[in-house]
Amino acid sequence: MHRTMKQQFSRFIASQCWLQDKLLLRGGLGISLLLLCGVGTASYLNTRQLTANRYWVEHTYQVLGTIQDVEDGLQNAERGRRAYRLTQDQEFLQIYRQGIQGTQASLQRLDSLTADNPHQQQRLALVTPLIEQRMRLLQQSIQLPPTATEEQAALTRQDIQMQQEIQTLLKAMEEEEQTLLQQRAQATNIALSVTNLFNILGYGFSFALLTLIYALLEQEIRQRQRAEIAIKQYVDEVEDLYNHAPCGYHSLDAEGRLIRINDTELKWLGYDRSEVIGRLYTELLTPNSQQSFFSNFPKFVEQGWINNLELEVKCKDGSILPVEVNATALTDAAGQYVRSRSTLVDIRERKRAETALRTSEAKFRSLSEAAPIGIFMADAQGYITYTNRRAQEIGGFSLDESLGYSWMQFIHLDDSQWMLAQWQADSVAAQGSIYNDVRFLHRNGIIRYARIQTAPITDASGQVLLVVGTIEDITESRRVAQMKSEFVSTVSHELRTPLTAIRGALGLLAAGVYEQKPEKAKRMVQVAAEQSDRLVRLINDILDFQRLESGKVQLVMQPCNAADLLQQAVETMRPSAEEHQISLSLTAAPVQVWAAPDTILQTLTNLISNAIKFSDPGGVVWVGVEMAAREPCQMGEMGEINSSSPSPPPSPSSPSPFVLFTVQDQGRGIPADKLEIIFEQFQQVDASDSRQRGGTGLGLAICRKIIEQHGGKIWAESALGQGSRFYFTLPIVSQVSHTDADE
């Protein structure tokens, strides 16, 4: 707007000068045509020359202005691109497009203005494709995602190099126009001198025309007054625009003192003009901004401008105003810095938005990192940009390893193809997805199973911007589900067997098949009773195991005498031992254990019962308790003790003592490959034989659960034909008390 008003004012002054010359010529010709014929002719010719020179001078200024418009358009496009890259605000994208359109229009105008200059046309032919190429680079930068830092850096380097080439060519064009401007101005001065010479001669010969000239001068004074009024109106309009602009404006002298400031900036700061004019501008800045100002000032003086410098200004009421400064340095004829002109933009809203964005991002990351499930983000093409700690734990990869497309290497090859295809299809349709039973190749070499669910985030047009997803490790739940399925299948089979026997026996009795055969009828009743007992034992064992498995059994721990527990178990099982003609031998050391006595009694009776059932008549079952010489991990884990392992000797002086219980029989023994599985549910050495002996397949599994809840270990040793030996350990009272005291 300022430039348009200046052009209008220049045309007004030119028209006034032309009118003045015309009046002078008419007055001179009207009084003494013969006297001033020669002077008038010469003046007329020189005036034409002046007009022509003025035209070319204005033409040169237009070319220079158009070159500046090209540079301004490129700068606006760059500012819009940079701001859009930082904020993704569509308003800055509009500034970028306006800059591009303005640059293209200025190039077309520059081509028209320099059509008469072959040298400028050659330079224009060189700079035009460079500008078009730079526009393409800017467009590529706009289209890059915010996270493509490496691609953005490459485009920035190309853009800087191309900008330097463009500035070099535009500078050459400006220099040639400046040369033409000097030549044309010199020609204008010469023509003006000649015109003045002829006018002086004419006025000398036309002394008689002073009266007319006086009248003409009076008229010129009135015209000048009108021109001064026009100038004042123009200045007032410019001053009004300056003071009421939406941006702040100020000027600093060579010492950095405020010499001019507009009303907008004063209103922001809360000062009167008299309070700030003459003050160092740095006094209004915060300490950090003062440091930034001084560090950028040498660069500002050297290059003559600075853009997008963020500063914090202290207002009169003590508040802080964040602003973005764009400044231009003005120099004298010798190139020395004289003063600066600065434009300020209030960026409080932008700062609040940035703070809100950072706060939102911090909240998201805090919630995400604390989430019990894996969370990740990706772009529409599946390029991972974020994973939380739980997702990294599930996949077995680090944060760096999960970014980009490298996360695909951790997915099982058989799952990666269909998963990627479904991902691409869902991205096109902008819909969420659920991927069940996705196999991950964990870093430890184990295949894990995961459930992945994704949801797209779209813009107003429905275009997918990014994808947020969750990942859950379902390996354990799959294993538990499989175990439950196997458990239900086994239980249904184990329940069906005694029920079938009971139903068959009772059915035969109900049908009267054995009414005349009392002995066989009695045998059927006995079979039904035995199978009923077996069914009751099975149901009780299942209930006990499920309570232990679910953790619903709360053990009431207390100090117990190990010898008393062993004695009670032996007395409980003595009738069964006598029925099977088995002798029980007890060896017990008087030690105190930390245990729930009822569950330990259940464990001991289960082990003694098994030893009795699988011993031949006349055999001996040894039970004992003693101090362990080593910790359980030194004696061997469950299922890892072979038959050749010696019985650990007692050692009361062990640094980490445990109480060791032993139950040993002289039965047929257990194969080495069965020692590892006999403590599992429904696992028996010989299922048919075990059923005949009254086993349910859950006794040892219950024993293991009980001992593990006590913090102990249970295992077996055996040799075929030589019997078996079962061990379990419990902590002693002094050790538990010491541990509790430490805690």
XYZ file of C-alpha atoms in Angstrom:
743
model
C 0.000 0.000 0.000
C 2.857 2.350 0.817
C 4.414 1.704 -2.578
C 1.105 2.427 -4.376
C 0.657 5.720 -2.554
C 4.225 6.710 -3.333
C 3.645 6.014 -7.017
C 0.462 8.091 -7.009
C 2.278 10.918 -5.284
C 5.137 10.782 -7.827
C 2.669 10.957 -10.706
C 0.965 13.933 -9.055
C 4.255 15.858 -8.690
C 5.237 15.002 -12.275
C 1.900 16.283 -13.588
C 2.337 19.529 -11.628
C 5.839 20.048 -13.042
C 4.561 19.391 -16.558
C 1.732 21.888 -16.037
C 4.218 24.496 -14.790
C 6.435 24.082 -17.881
C 3.410 24.326 -20.141
C 2.226 27.561 -18.541
C 5.672 29.115 -18.834
C 5.874 28.240 -22.538
C 2.393 29.575 -23.243
C 3.137 32.826 -21.425
C 6.410 33.362 -23.265
C 4.940 32.606 -26.698
C 1.867 34.730 -26.028
C 3.879 37.946 -25.380
C 6.889 37.634 -27.638
C 6.676 34.732 -30.032
C 9.531 35.968 -32.182
C 11.815 36.727 -29.247
C 11.431 33.352 -27.668
C 10.921 31.243 -30.785
C 14.400 29.820 -30.675
C 14.383 29.473 -26.880
C 10.980 27.863 -26.981
C 11.964 25.429 -29.678
C 15.077 24.418 -27.755
C 13.121 24.159 -24.514
C 10.493 22.062 -26.201
C 13.069 19.663 -27.603
C 14.871 19.391 -24.253
C 11.565 18.910 -22.485
C 10.794 15.979 -24.746
C 14.199 14.603 -23.969
C 13.562 15.057 -20.254
C 10.203 13.331 -20.594
C 11.812 10.437 -22.408
C 14.598 10.220 -19.818
C 12.048 10.390 -17.011
C 10.147 7.544 -18.630
C 13.257 5.392 -18.777
C 14.186 6.294 -15.210
C 10.716 5.255 -14.069
C 11.016 2.158 -16.243
C 14.289 1.291 -14.493
C 12.662 1.760 -11.083
C 9.848 -0.538 -12.194
C 12.366 -3.207 -13.216
C 14.179 -2.875 -9.876
C 10.864 -3.008 -8.026
C 9.809 -6.102 -9.964
C 13.126 -7.822 -9.173
C 12.501 -7.008 -5.506
C 8.959 -8.427 -5.875
C 10.456 -11.701 -7.143
C 12.731 -11.871 -4.109
C 9.862 -10.906 -1.766
C 7.637 -13.604 -3.282
C 10.309 -16.266 -2.748
C 10.865 -15.079 0.823
C 7.114 -15.194 1.540
C 6.895 -18.703 0.087
C 9.844 -19.799 2.242
C 8.326 -18.220 5.373
C 4.988 -19.879 4.703
C 6.666 -23.256 4.082
C 8.768 -23.036 7.238
C 5.819 -21.968 9.406
C 3.648 -24.713 7.938
C 6.337 -27.313 8.621
C 6.502 -26.173 12.239
C 2.779 -25.753 12.977
C 0.908 -27.635 10.180
C -1.405 -24.572 10.080
C -3.240 -24.158 6.759
C -3.043 -20.338 7.026
C 0.734 -20.526 6.569
C 0.185 -22.820 3.591
C -1.944 -20.009 2.080
C 0.964 -17.571 2.637
C 3.225 -20.046 0.837
C 0.856 -20.259 -2.157
C 0.505 -16.462 -2.315
C 4.303 -16.170 -2.346
C 4.520 -18.668 -5.218
C 1.784 -16.882 -7.193
C 3.378 -13.487 -6.561
C 6.767 -14.770 -7.725
C 5.305 -16.174 -10.949
C 3.419 -12.941 -11.677
C 6.546 -10.871 -11.004
C 8.598 -13.067 -13.360
C 6.067 -12.508 -16.149
C 6.112 -8.765 -15.543
C 9.919 -8.753 -15.429
C 10.008 -10.543 -18.775
C 7.745 -7.872 -20.253
C 9.729 -4.960 -18.785
C 13.120 -6.252 -19.978
C 11.981 -7.217 -23.466
C 14.124 -4.369 -24.873
C 17.278 -5.488 -23.014
C 18.984 -8.632 -24.467
C 21.388 -8.910 -21.524
C 18.587 -8.912 -18.984
C 16.611 -11.353 -21.115
C 19.583 -13.762 -21.056
C 19.856 -13.513 -17.273
C 16.102 -13.924 -16.938
C 16.295 -17.055 -19.079
C 18.845 -18.436 -16.590
C 17.120 -17.435 -13.380
C 13.565 -18.501 -14.352
C 14.227 -22.297 -14.427
C 16.197 -21.972 -11.175
C 13.242 -20.288 -9.493
C 10.869 -22.924 -10.861
C 13.181 -25.655 -9.571
C 13.312 -23.986 -6.150
C 9.502 -23.828 -6.121
C 9.459 -27.571 -6.737
C 11.870 -28.081 -3.822
C 9.607 -26.001 -1.587
C 6.611 -28.087 -2.691
C 8.515 -31.301 -1.948
C 9.363 -29.977 1.522
C 5.673 -29.165 2.118
C 4.704 -32.729 1.219
C 7.287 -34.368 3.485
C 5.985 -35.723 6.827
C 7.142 -33.820 9.941
C 9.338 -36.756 11.031
C 11.318 -36.948 7.716
C 14.248 -34.970 9.118
C 16.924 -36.437 6.865
C 14.951 -35.798 3.646
C 14.156 -32.290 4.888
C 17.830 -31.611 5.576
C 18.764 -32.743 2.037
C 16.111 -30.479 0.500
C 17.300 -27.573 2.691
C 20.870 -27.946 1.421
C 19.668 -27.960 -2.196
C 17.430 -24.976 -1.470
C 20.290 -22.930 0.049
C 22.546 -23.609 -2.938
C 19.792 -22.757 -5.399
C 18.873 -19.617 -3.424
C 22.463 -18.400 -3.692
C 22.460 -18.934 -7.468
C 19.142 -17.102 -7.818
C 20.330 -14.205 -5.676
C 23.534 -13.966 -7.731
C 21.593 -13.688 -11.002
C 19.027 -11.266 -9.541
C 21.865 -9.207 -8.081
C 23.460 -9.031 -11.544
C 20.158 -7.830 -12.998
C 19.837 -5.211 -10.255
C 23.398 -4.015 -10.849
C 22.780 -3.588 -14.593
C 19.570 -1.668 -13.880
C 21.433 0.503 -11.371
C 24.022 1.208 -14.080
C 21.261 2.083 -16.543
C 19.647 4.219 -13.854
C 22.866 6.169 -13.339
C 23.334 6.621 -17.092
C 19.759 7.783 -17.597
C 19.884 10.055 -14.580
C 23.108 11.568 -15.916
C 21.494 12.076 -19.320
C 18.514 13.682 -17.595
C 20.802 16.028 -15.681
C 22.604 17.014 -18.889
C 19.323 17.631 -20.677
C 18.096 19.600 -17.688
C 21.262 21.706 -17.695
C 20.867 22.480 -21.345
C 17.237 23.364 -20.780
C 18.136 25.646 -17.896
C 20.800 27.319 -20.034
C 18.325 28.062 -22.780
C 15.763 29.241 -20.204
C 18.262 31.623 -18.624
C 19.122 33.074 -22.023
C 15.464 33.356 -22.854
C 14.655 35.007 -19.526
C 17.541 37.396 -20.047
C 16.149 38.462 -23.416
C 12.644 38.471 -21.977
C 13.098 40.911 -19.128
C 10.032 42.638 -20.362
C 8.030 39.605 -19.467
C 8.641 39.889 -15.681
C 5.093 40.899 -15.037
C 3.756 37.822 -16.723
C 6.354 35.654 -15.035
C 5.366 37.146 -11.696
C 1.771 36.165 -12.362
C 2.903 32.717 -13.330
C 4.964 32.488 -10.135
C 1.935 33.415 -8.086
C 0.060 30.615 -9.765
C 2.976 28.242 -9.096
C 2.888 29.168 -5.398
C -0.748 28.233 -5.211
C 0.001 24.950 -6.947
C 2.861 24.306 -4.544
C 0.548 24.933 -1.631
C -1.860 22.410 -3.043
C 1.074 20.005 -3.459
C 2.120 20.566 0.159
C -1.410 19.861 1.288
C -1.345 16.643 -0.767
C 2.015 15.721 0.749
C 0.704 16.351 4.261
C -2.353 14.213 3.568
C -0.088 11.476 2.271
C 2.166 11.707 5.335
C -0.871 11.622 7.626
C -2.214 8.560 5.879
C 1.151 6.822 6.092
C 1.491 7.777 9.759
C -2.006 6.484 10.462
C -1.214 3.207 8.756
C 2.082 3.027 10.656
C 0.509 3.585 14.058
C -2.555 1.407 13.598
C -0.916 -1.523 11.848
C -1.661 -4.997 13.318
C 2.096 -5.448 13.811
C 4.499 -3.525 15.982
C 7.044 -1.228 14.295
C 10.060 0.557 15.729
C 13.384 2.006 14.638
C 16.687 1.955 16.506
C 19.671 4.216 16.010
C 23.269 3.017 15.729
C 23.494 2.773 19.537
C 20.367 0.647 19.788
C 18.129 3.404 21.198
C 14.492 3.728 20.225
C 13.956 6.669 17.878
C 10.517 5.710 16.642
C 7.757 3.307 17.705
C 4.175 2.845 16.568
C 1.043 2.919 18.699
C 0.420 -0.804 18.315
C 3.693 -1.760 19.978
C 3.200 0.886 22.668
C -0.224 -0.575 23.431
C 1.321 -4.050 23.739
C 3.995 -2.788 26.134
C 1.742 -0.439 28.117
C 4.140 2.544 27.881
C 3.718 6.117 26.688
C 5.908 7.175 23.792
C 7.849 9.580 26.009
C 8.768 6.714 28.360
C 10.573 4.640 25.728
C 11.939 7.049 23.096
C 15.663 7.386 23.666
C 15.932 4.214 25.792
C 18.099 1.265 24.845
C 15.788 -1.338 23.409
C 17.689 -4.106 25.209
C 16.445 -2.641 28.512
C 12.975 -3.844 27.529
C 14.175 -7.413 26.892
C 14.458 -10.334 29.295
C 18.005 -11.542 30.106
C 17.744 -14.497 27.741
C 16.447 -12.278 24.949
C 19.216 -9.763 25.575
C 21.747 -12.531 25.056
C 19.968 -13.599 21.863
C 19.840 -9.979 20.638
C 23.566 -9.393 21.147
C 24.544 -12.740 19.618
C 22.505 -12.030 16.458
C 23.399 -8.333 16.104
C 26.786 -8.825 14.263
C 25.098 -11.088 11.738
C 22.293 -8.548 11.334
C 24.720 -5.696 10.592
C 26.747 -7.868 8.196
C 23.897 -9.204 6.057
C 21.567 -6.233 6.506
C 18.505 -8.160 7.652
C 17.269 -10.791 10.062
C 14.039 -12.762 10.026
C 11.944 -14.740 12.509
C 14.018 -13.861 15.582
C 12.001 -14.713 18.699
C 12.414 -12.347 21.671
C 10.669 -11.767 24.995
C 9.799 -8.139 25.832
C 9.062 -6.915 29.362
C 5.812 -4.952 29.539
C 5.224 -2.093 31.964
C 2.938 -4.215 34.156
C 5.677 -6.842 34.556
C 4.222 -9.366 32.116
C 6.287 -10.910 29.334
C 5.339 -10.501 25.669
C 6.816 -13.034 23.238
C 7.349 -11.516 19.779
C 8.836 -12.530 16.440
C 11.092 -9.845 14.929
C 11.950 -9.153 11.299
C 14.440 -6.290 10.901
C 16.235 -4.414 8.112
C 19.485 -2.474 8.528
C 19.865 0.988 6.905
C 23.317 2.236 5.953
C 24.794 5.513 4.771
C 26.572 6.164 1.465
C 29.759 4.650 2.902
C 27.958 1.450 3.832
C 28.090 2.148 7.581
C 25.216 0.982 9.760
C 22.982 3.927 10.677
C 19.738 2.559 12.067
C 17.307 -0.323 11.858
C 13.663 -0.802 11.053
C 11.926 -3.693 12.802
C 8.554 -5.374 12.452
C 7.185 -7.286 15.462
C 4.468 -9.941 15.527
C 2.682 -10.910 18.757
C 3.159 -14.694 19.118
C 1.454 -15.193 22.488
C -1.253 -17.381 20.986
C 1.311 -19.449 19.119
C 3.361 -19.906 22.292
C 0.266 -20.936 24.229
C -0.569 -23.422 21.495
C 2.984 -24.770 21.551
C 2.874 -25.073 25.349
C -0.492 -26.826 25.186
C 0.870 -29.156 22.527
C 3.937 -29.976 24.616
C 1.755 -30.530 27.683
C -0.580 -32.763 25.721
C 2.335 -34.715 24.319
C 3.890 -35.068 27.794
C 0.577 -36.349 29.188
C 0.242 -38.800 26.333
C 3.788 -40.084 26.812
C 3.315 -40.334 30.580
C 0.096 -42.300 30.206
C 1.551 -44.363 27.395
C 4.738 -45.276 29.270
C 2.700 -46.299 32.332
C 0.133 -48.275 30.321
C 0.029 -52.046 30.990
C -0.403 -52.729 27.268
C 1.872 -51.883 24.357
C 1.105 -48.669 22.449
C 2.573 -47.545 19.134
C 2.001 -44.904 16.446
C 2.650 -45.148 12.718
C 1.968 -43.190 9.563
C -0.465 -44.312 6.887
C 2.231 -46.444 5.193
C 3.051 -48.377 8.378
C 6.190 -46.392 9.240
C 6.449 -46.668 13.040
C 7.160 -43.327 14.748
C 6.657 -44.244 18.431
C 6.483 -47.273 20.735
C 6.063 -47.307 24.500
C 8.108 -49.391 26.917
C 5.539 -52.199 27.158
C 5.419 -52.599 23.358
C 9.208 -52.878 23.332
C 9.087 -55.522 26.073
C 6.469 -57.551 24.209
C 8.296 -57.405 20.874
C 11.735 -57.838 22.384
C 13.168 -54.786 20.624
C 14.546 -51.390 21.627
C 12.968 -48.048 20.716
C 15.414 -47.435 17.863
C 14.877 -50.947 16.526
C 11.108 -50.463 16.458
C 11.072 -47.243 14.405
C 10.517 -47.134 10.660
C 9.809 -50.473 8.995
C 12.455 -52.389 10.971
C 9.782 -53.705 13.369
C 8.671 -56.129 10.615
C 11.836 -58.187 11.115
C 10.548 -59.286 14.545
C 7.295 -60.707 13.154
C 7.268 -64.335 12.140
C 7.727 -64.717 8.393
C 4.479 -66.679 8.028
C 2.522 -63.807 9.624
C 4.286 -60.772 8.151
C 2.877 -61.178 4.624
C -0.822 -61.395 5.477
C -0.497 -58.774 8.216
C 1.161 -56.245 5.884
C -1.434 -56.875 3.178
C -4.300 -56.372 5.627
C -2.626 -53.221 7.009
C -2.399 -51.704 3.528
C -5.996 -52.589 2.702
C -7.288 -51.117 5.978
C -5.200 -47.949 5.472
C -6.827 -47.377 2.081
C -10.258 -47.900 3.629
C -9.336 -45.702 6.655
C -10.627 -48.282 9.118
C -9.275 -49.950 12.243
C -7.950 -53.492 12.355
C -7.542 -56.372 14.790
C -4.737 -58.867 14.258
C -5.074 -61.958 16.454
C -2.368 -64.509 17.215
C 0.454 -62.559 15.555
C 3.712 -64.408 16.215
C 6.751 -62.432 17.370
C 10.304 -63.699 17.251
C 11.462 -62.456 20.637
C 15.092 -61.495 21.167
C 15.518 -64.527 23.453
C 14.590 -66.796 20.549
C 11.156 -67.736 21.889
C 8.068 -67.267 19.732
C 5.515 -65.095 21.513
C 1.913 -64.473 20.519
C 0.391 -60.999 20.410
C -2.954 -59.369 19.719
C -2.667 -56.089 17.791
C -5.469 -53.549 17.388
C -5.185 -50.334 15.326
C -7.326 -47.222 14.871
C -6.701 -44.552 12.176
C -6.669 -40.798 12.860
C -7.941 -38.854 9.847
C -8.231 -35.238 8.776
C -11.462 -33.454 7.862
C -11.420 -35.013 4.390
C -11.062 -38.552 5.752
C -7.418 -38.870 4.742
C -5.400 -41.028 7.151
C -2.826 -38.922 8.999
C -1.497 -41.550 11.393
C -2.433 -44.829 13.039
C -2.543 -45.515 16.787
C -2.362 -49.115 17.907
C -2.158 -51.375 20.940
C -0.351 -54.682 21.334
C -1.051 -57.305 24.000
C 1.043 -60.359 24.801
C -1.437 -63.256 24.747
C 1.168 -66.022 24.987
C 0.322 -66.816 28.584
C -3.435 -66.524 28.080
C -3.198 -68.922 25.106
C -1.208 -71.346 27.248
C -3.723 -71.059 30.093
C -6.617 -71.543 27.690
C -4.933 -74.611 26.254
C -4.288 -75.968 29.756
C -7.911 -75.363 30.706
C -9.056 -77.135 27.584
C -6.799 -80.099 28.316
C -7.862 -80.055 31.982
C -11.570 -80.082 31.100
C -10.997 -82.879 28.614
C -9.057 -84.953 31.141
C -11.491 -84.280 33.979
C -14.463 -85.206 31.811
C -12.712 -88.482 30.954
C -11.744 -89.207 34.572
C -15.283 -88.480 35.801
C -16.906 -90.534 33.062
C -14.973 -93.702 33.949
C -16.226 -94.179 37.549
C -19.690 -92.913 36.648
C -19.907 -95.492 33.874
C -18.891 -98.240 36.290
C -21.412 -97.078 38.918
C -24.175 -96.799 36.346
C -23.412 -100.228 34.936
C -23.343 -101.915 38.334
C -26.527 -100.227 39.547
C -28.200 -100.903 36.226
C -27.543 -104.621 36.503
C -28.911 -104.637 40.051
C -31.966 -102.618 39.076
C -32.708 -104.988 36.196
C -32.693 -107.956 38.591
C -29.977 -109.767 36.718
C -28.349 -110.933 39.980
C -31.463 -111.502 42.113
C -30.699 -115.202 42.209
C -26.959 -114.647 42.569
C -26.395 -112.825 45.854
C -22.606 -113.107 45.710
C -22.434 -111.380 42.316
C -25.000 -108.822 43.426
C -22.867 -108.114 46.474
C -19.852 -107.713 44.135
C -21.788 -105.168 42.008
C -22.643 -103.178 45.136
C -18.972 -103.288 46.134
C -17.928 -102.073 42.659
C -20.399 -99.186 42.853
C -19.138 -98.269 46.341
C -15.495 -98.398 45.273
C -16.162 -96.255 42.205
C -18.205 -93.839 44.332
C -15.238 -93.510 46.710
C -12.976 -92.943 43.732
C -15.367 -90.330 42.352
C -15.466 -88.509 45.698
C -11.656 -88.555 45.928
C -11.378 -87.262 42.373
C -13.820 -84.415 42.973
C -12.115 -83.474 46.259
C -8.705 -83.483 44.600
C -9.996 -81.385 41.705
C -11.482 -78.854 44.120
C -8.299 -78.752 46.198
C -6.144 -78.289 43.117
C -8.345 -75.547 41.682
C -8.329 -73.639 44.982
C -4.539 -73.852 45.111
C -4.199 -72.979 41.406
C -6.422 -69.895 41.704
C -4.605 -68.640 44.808
C -7.819 -68.555 46.827
C -6.319 -70.690 49.601
C -4.833 -68.383 52.238
C -2.217 -70.285 54.203
C -2.108 -69.488 57.930
C 1.611 -69.817 58.616
C 2.930 -70.603 62.068
C 5.899 -72.317 63.751
C 5.464 -76.093 63.684
C 7.456 -79.001 65.073
C 8.495 -81.063 62.043
C 8.686 -84.300 64.104
C 5.102 -83.809 65.350
C 3.822 -83.248 61.803
C 5.584 -86.386 60.613
C 4.281 -88.410 63.567
C 0.671 -87.316 62.879
C 0.964 -88.242 59.215
C 2.371 -91.687 60.063
C -0.384 -92.355 62.623
C -3.002 -91.286 60.073
C -1.654 -93.686 57.421
C -0.846 -96.599 59.765
C -4.231 -98.388 59.246
C -3.774 -98.222 55.483
C -0.190 -99.510 55.856
C -1.331 -102.453 58.007
C -4.064 -103.256 55.465
C -1.408 -103.465 52.724
C 1.045 -105.291 55.053
C 3.544 -102.379 54.897
C 5.791 -101.295 57.752
C 6.312 -97.585 58.451
C 9.713 -96.422 59.738
C 10.012 -92.924 61.233
C 13.195 -90.868 61.728
C 12.575 -87.292 62.884
C 14.829 -84.497 64.091
C 13.315 -81.942 66.517
C 13.350 -78.863 64.240
C 10.879 -76.015 63.893
C 9.456 -75.155 60.454
C 7.388 -72.180 59.235
C 4.288 -73.755 57.678
C 0.520 -74.178 57.565
C 0.250 -77.510 59.446
C -2.924 -78.860 57.788
C -1.541 -78.498 54.244
C 1.799 -80.086 55.214
C -0.076 -82.994 56.777
C -2.028 -83.318 53.503
C 1.263 -83.373 51.565
C 2.843 -85.989 53.852
C -0.226 -88.269 53.811
C -0.391 -88.051 49.990
C 3.270 -89.039 49.669
C 3.015 -91.829 52.293
C -0.232 -93.069 50.688
C 1.480 -93.300 47.279
C 4.451 -95.120 48.830
C 2.109 -97.658 50.486
C 0.008 -98.229 47.339
C 3.047 -98.871 45.140
C 4.958 -101.085 47.632
C 4.716 -104.871 47.679
C 3.338 -106.619 50.796
C 6.027 -106.968 53.430
C 7.798 -103.840 52.280
C 8.966 -100.867 54.326
C 8.236 -97.156 53.859
C 10.790 -94.813 55.467
C 9.767 -91.311 56.445
C 12.079 -88.755 57.967
C 12.924 -85.110 58.504
C 16.356 -83.495 58.912
C 18.306 -80.298 58.355
C 19.375 -79.829 54.694
C 23.083 -79.480 54.005
C 22.537 -77.315 50.900
C 19.888 -74.979 49.519
C 17.327 -76.584 47.171
C 18.953 -75.065 44.048
C 22.168 -76.876 44.997
C 20.416 -80.183 45.548
C 18.645 -80.008 42.171
C 15.350 -78.772 40.811
C 12.202 -80.842 40.536
C 12.438 -83.437 37.815
C 16.165 -82.913 37.327
C 17.414 -85.426 39.940
C 18.391 -88.801 38.555
C 18.360 -92.028 40.431
C 22.058 -91.934 41.101
C 21.877 -88.704 43.118
C 22.867 -89.383 46.745
C 20.666 -88.450 49.639
C 21.885 -85.142 51.094
C 23.484 -85.725 54.502
C 22.359 -83.631 57.446
C 24.373 -80.510 58.156
C 22.915 -78.291 60.866
C 25.743 -75.806 60.381
C 24.704 -74.972 56.760
C 24.787 -71.174 56.139
C 21.283 -71.258 54.558
C 19.530 -74.182 56.303
C 16.252 -75.718 55.181
C 14.296 -78.587 56.662
C 14.287 -81.646 54.374
C 11.386 -84.154 54.486
C 11.881 -87.615 52.913
C 9.429 -90.392 51.984
C 11.070 -93.558 50.574
C 9.561 -96.855 49.435
C 10.749 -100.203 48.020
C 8.325 -100.249 45.132
C 8.921 -100.838 41.436
C 10.410 -97.347 40.878
C 9.739 -94.608 38.337
C 11.370 -94.401 34.853
C 13.802 -91.512 34.480
C 11.736 -89.918 31.696
C 8.702 -89.807 34.007
C 10.362 -88.023 36.941
C 9.775 -84.649 35.295
C 6.055 -85.026 34.587
C 4.647 -86.935 37.553
C 3.992 -83.630 39.346
C 1.706 -82.422 36.515
C -2.081 -82.783 36.483
C -3.365 -86.304 35.720
C 0.144 -87.547 34.973
C 0.767 -91.130 36.151
C 3.431 -93.709 35.443
C 0.810 -96.334 34.594
C -2.716 -94.928 34.434
C -4.542 -98.261 34.478
C -2.528 -99.599 37.405
C -2.894 -96.320 39.271
C -6.666 -96.457 38.967
C -6.663 -99.982 40.351
C -4.686 -98.657 43.303
C -7.098 -95.787 43.841
C -5.110 -92.901 42.304
C -6.665 -89.763 40.747
C -3.554 -88.276 39.088
C -3.817 -85.029 41.074
C -2.131 -85.913 44.381
C 1.422 -84.993 43.417
C 0.235 -81.841 41.579
C -1.515 -80.751 44.803
C 1.627 -81.505 46.799
C 3.730 -79.353 44.479
C 1.312 -76.402 44.731
C 1.315 -76.610 48.548
C 5.115 -76.756 48.858
C 5.650 -73.946 46.321
C 3.261 -71.709 48.281
C 5.458 -72.373 51.322
C 8.532 -71.231 49.376
C 9.955 -74.761 49.253
C 10.885 -77.321 46.592
C 9.645 -80.841 45.883
C 11.272 -83.492 43.691
C 11.757 -87.239 43.301
C 14.596 -89.699 42.791
C 14.072 -93.249 41.637
C 15.683 -96.349 40.132
C 13.593 -99.058 38.467
C 13.196 -102.060 40.737
C 14.806 -100.250 43.677
C 11.998 -97.978 44.845
C 11.485 -94.225 44.856
C 12.413 -91.389 47.172
C 10.385 -88.136 47.390
C 11.813 -84.960 48.941
C 10.451 -81.569 49.865
C 11.904 -78.654 51.807
C 10.462 -76.018 54.142
C 12.083 -72.935 55.674
C 13.020 -73.084 59.337
C 11.438 -70.693 61.819
C 14.637 -68.776 62.644
C 15.347 -68.134 58.940
C 11.824 -66.801 58.265
C 11.923 -64.618 61.373
C 15.313 -63.222 60.356
C 14.047 -62.472 56.842
C 10.975 -60.712 58.183
C 13.150 -58.647 60.480
C 15.359 -57.590 57.573
C 12.349 -56.490 55.583
